[in-house]
């Protein structure tokens, strides 16, 4: 049975600051209502439990896209909004949004250069970037903002180095990323959409120029490798390289920064758990998994139903319906995690849904984990670190992160 979700009844309101400050009690009430809840404001079915979300992530009868199998008319959709053509172009070949066979081919080519070994080789540089940026952030006495002072410039420095983007261009990429990701929210104004489209246009032009430079003068960087990679006669097209570079920056940067902010807020809000990390009882790599589970940077991920008679959570779905997998709720499901609302730095359960799953499992997960581990390894050297002021979450639901995180070692 599907329950129609009336927001006022349980408190689910993605635009309510009180909900955004702490959505997890609301998720608990939603799970109690049932595994599948219909949310009419978006015409989407919400999956609330871990088992159903995990199954949906791996069900090939669901897809991020549908045009590889249906026309817009057949699917009952109007298609991309022509007003935002540059944003649509930046998404056309994104690994997040395409399905097999295109996804299989593109991911195979990207994986040839974005390997676990190549990411692991970045550890010394990542450690160096982290130490340098934290020193800058804390050089003056008084509180510092972990988000703008450390996490954002650190993450951008890493991704710029990986891609082969000049470090001085990092702030521009950061601005473009912040504008573009607003398009993934439940409620986006036309002003925000316009900003996202202009950012996508500028980003596309920028990557085109970089690709042209690398074709003339290859370097030891990811863009050069993407230009030259080949497998079984396949090569990446110009548009595919552009979309890959954009998604690697946007998805990788936003997830890393927000996980660190949300996770450090959690750790410092649980002093006993912070003590376990600073004392060495819990290693940074272990604590990172709980940071990802307890307050994940991506709260929800949507899929289209591509075939009839798909059964999830006891409901039978039909072609053209849309589901939303609620990662934040799934990661607090008591049927999967013992005492799920307790932040346990030593839990060490890496099977949470922090990086998705199935064929769309985040290709940047090893890099994100490495950046987070390096950051936490540095921060734990300051055991007296504490919150300088109450943190406030950004007014967005799907991508969850803090406006700032002011920290101090005073007192």
Tab-separated table of C-alpha atoms in Angstrom:
chain	number	residue	atom	x	y	z
A	1	UNK	CA	0.000	0.000	0.000
A	2	UNK	CA	1.194	3.529	-0.799
A	3	UNK	CA	0.574	6.345	1.644
A	4	UNK	CA	-0.083	9.844	0.312
A	5	UNK	CA	2.388	12.023	2.161
A	6	UNK	CA	0.839	15.174	3.520
A	7	UNK	CA	3.790	17.301	4.680
A	8	UNK	CA	1.960	18.929	7.577
A	9	UNK	CA	1.159	15.527	9.045
A	10	UNK	CA	4.758	14.423	9.588
A	11	UNK	CA	6.790	17.591	9.082
A	12	UNK	CA	8.303	16.762	5.682
A	13	UNK	CA	8.804	20.173	4.095
A	14	UNK	CA	12.011	20.622	2.052
A	15	UNK	CA	11.660	24.411	2.290
A	16	UNK	CA	11.175	24.645	6.050
A	17	UNK	CA	14.314	25.815	7.909
A	18	UNK	CA	13.295	23.774	10.946
A	19	UNK	CA	13.092	20.607	8.859
A	20	UNK	CA	16.388	21.384	7.120
A	21	UNK	CA	18.092	21.928	10.470
A	22	UNK	CA	17.329	18.322	11.481
A	23	UNK	CA	15.292	16.176	9.064
A	24	UNK	CA	16.040	12.884	10.799
A	25	UNK	CA	13.156	12.818	13.311
A	26	UNK	CA	10.831	13.457	10.370
A	27	UNK	CA	12.393	10.560	8.478
A	28	UNK	CA	11.682	8.319	11.457
A	29	UNK	CA	8.009	9.266	11.321
A	30	UNK	CA	7.977	8.700	7.575
A	31	UNK	CA	9.431	5.197	7.910
A	32	UNK	CA	6.688	4.451	10.434
A	33	UNK	CA	4.068	5.449	7.856
A	34	UNK	CA	5.330	2.921	5.324
A	35	UNK	CA	8.102	1.978	2.909
A	36	UNK	CA	6.624	3.894	-0.056
A	37	UNK	CA	5.166	7.376	0.400
A	38	UNK	CA	3.643	9.442	-2.394
A	39	UNK	CA	4.693	13.091	-2.396
A	40	UNK	CA	2.196	14.911	-4.645
A	41	UNK	CA	4.057	18.237	-4.644
A	42	UNK	CA	6.677	16.616	-6.892
A	43	UNK	CA	4.692	13.641	-8.209
A	44	UNK	CA	7.275	11.237	-6.833
A	45	UNK	CA	7.244	8.103	-4.660
A	46	UNK	CA	9.647	8.272	-1.721
A	47	UNK	CA	11.457	5.121	-0.589
A	48	UNK	CA	12.268	5.436	3.107
A	49	UNK	CA	13.973	2.186	4.167
A	50	UNK	CA	17.513	0.915	3.622
A	51	UNK	CA	16.580	-2.406	2.008
A	52	UNK	CA	14.278	-0.796	-0.572
A	53	UNK	CA	16.696	2.032	-1.368
A	54	UNK	CA	19.544	-0.441	-1.705
A	55	UNK	CA	17.472	-2.667	-4.000
A	56	UNK	CA	16.322	0.276	-6.135
A	57	UNK	CA	19.904	1.421	-6.650
A	58	UNK	CA	20.669	-1.946	-8.231
A	59	UNK	CA	17.455	-2.469	-10.203
A	60	UNK	CA	18.194	-2.094	-13.926
A	61	UNK	CA	14.496	-1.552	-14.615
A	62	UNK	CA	14.939	1.887	-13.084
A	63	UNK	CA	17.001	4.613	-14.692
A	64	UNK	CA	18.224	8.150	-14.321
A	65	UNK	CA	17.275	8.687	-17.953
A	66	UNK	CA	14.594	7.305	-20.231
A	67	UNK	CA	15.385	8.656	-23.727
A	68	UNK	CA	17.519	5.622	-24.548
A	69	UNK	CA	14.258	3.643	-24.528
A	70	UNK	CA	11.360	6.082	-24.964
A	71	UNK	CA	10.538	9.368	-26.609
A	72	UNK	CA	9.328	12.209	-24.416
A	73	UNK	CA	5.833	11.701	-25.806
A	74	UNK	CA	5.831	7.973	-25.063
A	75	UNK	CA	7.011	8.682	-21.536
A	76	UNK	CA	4.516	11.466	-20.915
A	77	UNK	CA	7.195	14.110	-20.400
A	78	UNK	CA	7.800	17.460	-22.045
A	79	UNK	CA	11.578	17.064	-22.313
A	80	UNK	CA	14.348	19.443	-21.246
A	81	UNK	CA	13.377	23.072	-20.789
A	82	UNK	CA	14.865	24.914	-23.814
A	83	UNK	CA	15.477	27.992	-21.668
A	84	UNK	CA	18.346	26.199	-19.955
A	85	UNK	CA	20.107	24.772	-23.013
A	86	UNK	CA	23.636	25.198	-21.627
A	87	UNK	CA	22.809	23.381	-18.406
A	88	UNK	CA	21.129	20.627	-20.445
A	89	UNK	CA	24.272	20.339	-22.578
A	90	UNK	CA	26.460	20.047	-19.476
A	91	UNK	CA	24.265	17.164	-18.280
A	92	UNK	CA	23.845	15.340	-21.588
A	93	UNK	CA	26.783	12.952	-21.101
A	94	UNK	CA	27.112	13.121	-17.339
A	95	UNK	CA	27.809	9.723	-15.793
A	96	UNK	CA	25.119	10.555	-13.240
A	97	UNK	CA	22.426	10.825	-15.883
A	98	UNK	CA	23.025	8.305	-18.661
A	99	UNK	CA	22.174	4.623	-18.836
A	100	UNK	CA	23.643	1.611	-20.663
A	101	UNK	CA	24.924	1.173	-23.263
A	102	UNK	CA	26.254	4.762	-23.209
A	103	UNK	CA	26.956	4.633	-19.476
A	104	UNK	CA	28.845	1.345	-19.793
A	105	UNK	CA	31.067	2.673	-22.585
A	106	UNK	CA	31.715	6.052	-20.991
A	107	UNK	CA	32.392	4.694	-17.495
A	108	UNK	CA	34.762	2.075	-18.907
A	109	UNK	CA	36.807	4.785	-20.614
A	110	UNK	CA	36.816	7.132	-17.633
A	111	UNK	CA	37.715	4.300	-15.235
A	112	UNK	CA	40.801	3.533	-17.318
A	113	UNK	CA	42.293	6.843	-16.183
A	114	UNK	CA	40.432	7.413	-12.898
A	115	UNK	CA	41.750	4.293	-11.208
A	116	UNK	CA	42.136	3.439	-7.535
A	117	UNK	CA	45.897	3.281	-8.066
A	118	UNK	CA	46.054	6.749	-9.633
A	119	UNK	CA	43.991	8.169	-6.765
A	120	UNK	CA	46.149	6.460	-4.120
A	121	UNK	CA	49.232	7.977	-5.765
A	122	UNK	CA	47.813	11.417	-4.960
A	123	UNK	CA	48.038	10.825	-1.182
A	124	UNK	CA	51.295	12.791	-0.643
A	125	UNK	CA	49.962	15.770	-2.610
A	126	UNK	CA	46.609	15.637	-0.835
A	127	UNK	CA	48.331	15.548	2.573
A	128	UNK	CA	50.454	18.530	1.525
A	129	UNK	CA	47.456	20.529	0.294
A	130	UNK	CA	45.580	19.764	3.521
A	131	UNK	CA	48.432	20.882	5.768
A	132	UNK	CA	49.008	24.054	3.749
A	133	UNK	CA	45.347	25.071	3.684
A	134	UNK	CA	44.738	24.347	7.368
A	135	UNK	CA	47.786	26.426	8.260
A	136	UNK	CA	46.360	29.328	6.247
A	137	UNK	CA	42.931	28.933	7.825
A	138	UNK	CA	44.306	28.994	11.369
A	139	UNK	CA	47.168	31.490	11.016
A	140	UNK	CA	45.266	34.226	12.850
A	141	UNK	CA	44.080	33.992	16.431
A	142	UNK	CA	40.382	33.478	16.955
A	143	UNK	CA	37.689	31.387	15.264
A	144	UNK	CA	38.031	30.184	11.674
A	145	UNK	CA	35.488	28.842	9.192
A	146	UNK	CA	36.224	25.227	8.344
A	147	UNK	CA	34.061	25.478	5.210
A	148	UNK	CA	35.307	28.590	3.399
A	149	UNK	CA	38.683	28.758	5.101
A	150	UNK	CA	39.714	25.148	4.657
A	151	UNK	CA	37.352	22.627	3.040
A	152	UNK	CA	36.441	24.530	-0.125
A	153	UNK	CA	39.919	25.730	-1.137
A	154	UNK	CA	41.440	22.382	-0.165
A	155	UNK	CA	38.972	20.365	-2.235
A	156	UNK	CA	39.291	22.712	-5.204
A	157	UNK	CA	43.099	22.512	-5.042
A	158	UNK	CA	42.921	18.717	-5.200
A	159	UNK	CA	40.487	18.586	-8.109
A	160	UNK	CA	42.362	21.292	-10.023
A	161	UNK	CA	45.582	19.304	-9.689
A	162	UNK	CA	43.861	16.103	-10.749
A	163	UNK	CA	42.209	17.656	-13.804
A	164	UNK	CA	45.083	19.896	-14.799
A	165	UNK	CA	43.284	23.157	-14.118
A	166	UNK	CA	45.401	26.167	-13.047
A	167	UNK	CA	45.101	26.698	-9.294
A	168	UNK	CA	44.273	30.383	-9.751
A	169	UNK	CA	41.107	29.375	-11.616
A	170	UNK	CA	39.802	27.432	-8.609
A	171	UNK	CA	37.503	30.208	-7.321
A	172	UNK	CA	35.800	30.461	-10.714
A	173	UNK	CA	35.165	26.722	-10.795
A	174	UNK	CA	33.816	26.915	-7.263
A	175	UNK	CA	31.352	29.653	-8.215
A	176	UNK	CA	30.182	27.696	-11.266
A	177	UNK	CA	29.731	24.542	-9.216
A	178	UNK	CA	27.669	26.296	-6.541
A	179	UNK	CA	25.382	27.756	-9.203
A	180	UNK	CA	24.932	24.559	-11.226
A	181	UNK	CA	24.052	22.226	-8.344
A	182	UNK	CA	21.046	24.373	-7.430
A	183	UNK	CA	19.324	22.714	-10.402
A	184	UNK	CA	19.137	19.427	-8.482
A	185	UNK	CA	16.960	20.803	-5.705
A	186	UNK	CA	13.237	20.213	-5.183
A	187	UNK	CA	12.424	23.898	-5.570
A	188	UNK	CA	14.620	26.063	-7.781
A	189	UNK	CA	13.653	29.588	-8.814
A	190	UNK	CA	13.993	30.829	-12.379
A	191	UNK	CA	16.674	33.220	-11.146
A	192	UNK	CA	18.693	30.259	-9.819
A	193	UNK	CA	18.069	28.342	-13.035
A	194	UNK	CA	19.307	31.283	-15.079
A	195	UNK	CA	22.418	31.531	-12.930
A	196	UNK	CA	23.020	27.799	-13.333
A	197	UNK	CA	22.640	28.016	-17.099
A	198	UNK	CA	25.117	30.889	-17.381
A	199	UNK	CA	27.546	29.039	-15.119
A	200	UNK	CA	27.236	25.921	-17.304
A	201	UNK	CA	27.863	28.004	-20.430
A	202	UNK	CA	31.023	29.523	-18.924
A	203	UNK	CA	32.189	26.149	-17.623
A	204	UNK	CA	31.690	24.478	-21.022
A	205	UNK	CA	33.691	27.197	-22.791
A	206	UNK	CA	36.438	26.919	-20.193
A	207	UNK	CA	36.770	23.139	-20.588
A	208	UNK	CA	36.688	23.425	-24.398
A	209	UNK	CA	39.703	25.740	-24.182
A	210	UNK	CA	41.523	23.370	-21.840
A	211	UNK	CA	40.895	20.399	-24.116
A	212	UNK	CA	42.234	22.327	-27.109
A	213	UNK	CA	45.365	23.198	-25.124
A	214	UNK	CA	45.918	19.590	-24.040
A	215	UNK	CA	45.531	18.290	-27.586
A	216	UNK	CA	48.329	20.623	-28.633
A	217	UNK	CA	50.433	20.167	-25.505
A	218	UNK	CA	49.537	17.083	-23.398
A	219	UNK	CA	50.327	17.208	-19.682
A	220	UNK	CA	50.371	14.698	-16.833
A	221	UNK	CA	46.747	15.328	-15.859
A	222	UNK	CA	43.288	13.820	-16.164
A	223	UNK	CA	42.095	16.011	-19.028
A	224	UNK	CA	45.069	14.976	-21.162
A	225	UNK	CA	44.377	11.337	-20.376
A	226	UNK	CA	40.668	11.687	-21.170
A	227	UNK	CA	41.589	13.228	-24.514
A	228	UNK	CA	43.826	10.284	-25.386
A	229	UNK	CA	42.135	7.314	-23.724
A	230	UNK	CA	40.872	4.563	-26.007
A	231	UNK	CA	39.434	1.106	-25.447
A	232	UNK	CA	38.405	-1.405	-28.108
A	233	UNK	CA	38.407	1.403	-30.657
A	234	UNK	CA	36.224	3.688	-28.512
A	235	UNK	CA	37.256	7.213	-27.660
A	236	UNK	CA	35.537	9.967	-25.753
A	237	UNK	CA	33.931	12.707	-27.808
A	238	UNK	CA	34.506	16.376	-27.033
A	239	UNK	CA	31.080	16.693	-25.398
A	240	UNK	CA	31.647	13.558	-23.319
A	241	UNK	CA	34.955	14.894	-21.979
A	242	UNK	CA	33.341	18.232	-21.130
A	243	UNK	CA	30.474	16.606	-19.213
A	244	UNK	CA	32.875	14.260	-17.414
A	245	UNK	CA	35.103	17.107	-16.237
A	246	UNK	CA	32.090	19.094	-15.018
A	247	UNK	CA	30.539	16.207	-13.098
A	248	UNK	CA	33.873	15.252	-11.514
A	249	UNK	CA	34.278	18.762	-10.202
A	250	UNK	CA	30.682	19.401	-9.143
A	251	UNK	CA	29.887	16.038	-7.576
A	252	UNK	CA	33.330	15.489	-6.078
A	253	UNK	CA	33.783	18.920	-4.589
A	254	UNK	CA	30.277	19.351	-3.183
A	255	UNK	CA	30.214	15.904	-1.563
A	256	UNK	CA	33.653	16.229	0.043
A	257	UNK	CA	33.119	19.713	1.447
A	258	UNK	CA	29.656	18.964	2.813
A	259	UNK	CA	30.691	15.632	4.331
A	260	UNK	CA	33.561	17.275	6.153
A	261	UNK	CA	31.381	20.110	7.431
A	262	UNK	CA	28.459	17.898	8.447
A	263	UNK	CA	30.814	15.294	9.908
A	264	UNK	CA	32.908	17.688	11.982
A	265	UNK	CA	29.725	19.264	13.307
A	266	UNK	CA	28.664	15.762	14.383
A	267	UNK	CA	32.004	14.914	15.958
A	268	UNK	CA	32.327	18.158	17.887
A	269	UNK	CA	28.706	17.890	18.937
A	270	UNK	CA	29.551	14.522	20.502
A	271	UNK	CA	32.646	15.280	22.627
A	272	UNK	CA	33.101	11.676	23.746
A	273	UNK	CA	33.298	10.563	20.121
A	274	UNK	CA	35.726	13.377	19.275
A	275	UNK	CA	37.888	12.165	22.187
A	276	UNK	CA	37.921	8.668	20.669
A	277	UNK	CA	39.278	10.131	17.431
A	278	UNK	CA	41.839	12.505	18.969
A	279	UNK	CA	43.124	9.819	21.357
A	280	UNK	CA	43.815	7.429	18.500
A	281	UNK	CA	41.205	4.887	19.604
A	282	UNK	CA	39.334	5.460	16.321
A	283	UNK	CA	41.362	6.024	13.174
A	284	UNK	CA	40.318	8.791	10.737
A	285	UNK	CA	39.438	6.353	7.937
A	286	UNK	CA	37.002	4.585	10.281
A	287	UNK	CA	35.392	7.781	11.545
A	288	UNK	CA	34.892	9.005	7.969
A	289	UNK	CA	32.414	6.175	7.320
A	290	UNK	CA	30.213	7.314	10.213
A	291	UNK	CA	30.435	10.914	9.006
A	292	UNK	CA	29.120	9.753	5.651
A	293	UNK	CA	26.332	7.668	7.190
A	294	UNK	CA	25.046	9.878	9.981
A	295	UNK	CA	24.512	13.121	8.049
A	296	UNK	CA	25.161	12.440	4.344
A	297	UNK	CA	25.787	15.232	1.825
A	298	UNK	CA	23.282	13.773	-0.657
A	299	UNK	CA	19.877	13.189	0.883
A	300	UNK	CA	17.974	11.904	-2.101
A	301	UNK	CA	18.466	10.504	-5.603
A	302	UNK	CA	15.715	10.042	-8.165
A	303	UNK	CA	15.077	7.365	-10.782
A	304	UNK	CA	12.458	6.785	-13.488
A	305	UNK	CA	10.563	3.508	-13.758
A	306	UNK	CA	11.383	2.069	-17.185
A	307	UNK	CA	9.314	-1.135	-17.109
A	308	UNK	CA	5.910	-2.178	-15.854
A	309	UNK	CA	5.399	-4.462	-12.863
A	310	UNK	CA	8.415	-3.313	-10.867
A	311	UNK	CA	7.710	-4.153	-7.228
A	312	UNK	CA	9.492	-2.191	-4.498
A	313	UNK	CA	8.383	-1.844	-0.908
A	314	UNK	CA	5.259	-3.860	-1.654
A	315	UNK	CA	4.062	-1.458	-4.353
A	316	UNK	CA	3.854	-2.270	-8.062
A	317	UNK	CA	5.164	0.535	-10.246
A	318	UNK	CA	4.453	1.261	-13.909
A	319	UNK	CA	6.436	2.883	-16.721
A	320	UNK	CA	6.780	6.638	-16.370
A	321	UNK	CA	6.485	6.860	-12.605
A	322	UNK	CA	9.309	8.397	-10.628
A	323	UNK	CA	10.833	7.245	-7.362
A	324	UNK	CA	13.139	9.023	-4.940
A	325	UNK	CA	15.588	6.998	-2.886
A	326	UNK	CA	15.984	8.768	0.444
A	327	UNK	CA	19.621	8.212	1.388
A	328	UNK	CA	19.340	10.212	4.613
A	329	UNK	CA	16.433	8.110	5.824
A	330	UNK	CA	17.950	4.803	4.681
A	331	UNK	CA	21.144	5.530	6.608
A	332	UNK	CA	19.123	5.931	9.832
A	333	UNK	CA	16.977	2.812	9.311
A	334	UNK	CA	16.937	0.776	12.573
A	335	UNK	CA	16.299	-2.384	10.575
A	336	UNK	CA	19.760	-1.989	9.063
A	337	UNK	CA	21.836	-0.081	11.645
A	338	UNK	CA	21.784	-0.713	15.381
A	339	UNK	CA	20.891	2.416	17.332
A	340	UNK	CA	21.030	4.405	14.061
A	341	UNK	CA	20.515	7.863	15.555
A	342	UNK	CA	23.594	7.471	17.735
A	343	UNK	CA	26.771	8.924	16.255
A	344	UNK	CA	29.362	6.198	16.786
A	345	UNK	CA	32.738	7.254	15.392
A	346	UNK	CA	34.032	3.701	15.622
A	347	UNK	CA	31.055	2.037	13.922
A	348	UNK	CA	33.147	1.534	10.776
A	349	UNK	CA	30.273	0.346	8.580
A	350	UNK	CA	31.198	1.205	5.003
A	351	UNK	CA	28.051	-0.368	3.535
A	352	UNK	CA	26.032	2.797	4.194
A	353	UNK	CA	24.416	4.565	1.266
A	354	UNK	CA	26.703	7.567	1.069
A	355	UNK	CA	28.014	7.084	-2.448
A	356	UNK	CA	24.981	5.507	-4.098
A	357	UNK	CA	25.174	1.967	-5.423
A	358	UNK	CA	24.866	-0.263	-8.433
A	359	UNK	CA	26.151	0.926	-11.784
A	360	UNK	CA	25.868	4.567	-10.653
A	361	UNK	CA	28.085	4.058	-7.601
A	362	UNK	CA	30.158	7.231	-7.226
A	363	UNK	CA	33.309	6.933	-9.323
A	364	UNK	CA	34.968	9.533	-7.094
A	365	UNK	CA	34.395	7.665	-3.819
A	366	UNK	CA	38.087	6.683	-3.348
A	367	UNK	CA	39.178	10.303	-3.851
A	368	UNK	CA	36.524	11.631	-1.461
A	369	UNK	CA	37.519	9.128	1.227
A	370	UNK	CA	41.188	10.032	0.819
A	371	UNK	CA	40.492	13.778	1.127
A	372	UNK	CA	38.285	13.270	4.181
A	373	UNK	CA	40.788	10.976	5.877
A	374	UNK	CA	43.629	13.443	5.286
A	375	UNK	CA	41.538	16.295	6.692
A	376	UNK	CA	40.467	14.429	9.801
A	377	UNK	CA	44.021	13.215	10.437
A	378	UNK	CA	45.109	16.861	10.638
A	379	UNK	CA	42.153	18.177	12.606
A	380	UNK	CA	42.474	15.542	15.325
A	381	UNK	CA	45.888	16.988	16.186
A	382	UNK	CA	43.940	19.833	17.792
A	383	UNK	CA	41.953	17.945	20.457
A	384	UNK	CA	40.695	21.198	22.027
A	385	UNK	CA	38.894	22.145	18.823
A	386	UNK	CA	35.275	23.116	19.470
A	387	UNK	CA	32.341	24.933	17.879
A	388	UNK	CA	32.655	28.708	18.142
A	389	UNK	CA	29.011	29.342	17.226
A	390	UNK	CA	25.949	27.269	16.317
A	391	UNK	CA	26.202	26.140	12.681
A	392	UNK	CA	23.362	26.778	10.241
A	393	UNK	CA	22.500	24.550	7.282
A	394	UNK	CA	22.137	25.957	3.795
A	395	UNK	CA	18.483	26.383	2.707
A	396	UNK	CA	18.595	23.346	0.429
A	397	UNK	CA	17.377	19.799	0.847
A	398	UNK	CA	18.833	17.431	-1.750
A	399	UNK	CA	22.443	18.563	-1.285
A	400	UNK	CA	22.897	18.989	2.455
A	401	UNK	CA	25.643	21.195	3.813
A	402	UNK	CA	26.424	23.998	6.224
A	403	UNK	CA	26.618	27.716	5.506
A	404	UNK	CA	29.736	27.761	7.670
A	405	UNK	CA	31.345	25.928	10.564
A	406	UNK	CA	33.115	28.344	12.878
A	407	UNK	CA	35.692	26.555	15.033
A	408	UNK	CA	38.022	27.671	17.786
A	409	UNK	CA	40.620	26.231	20.141
A	410	UNK	CA	40.224	29.050	22.680
A	411	UNK	CA	39.452	28.089	26.252
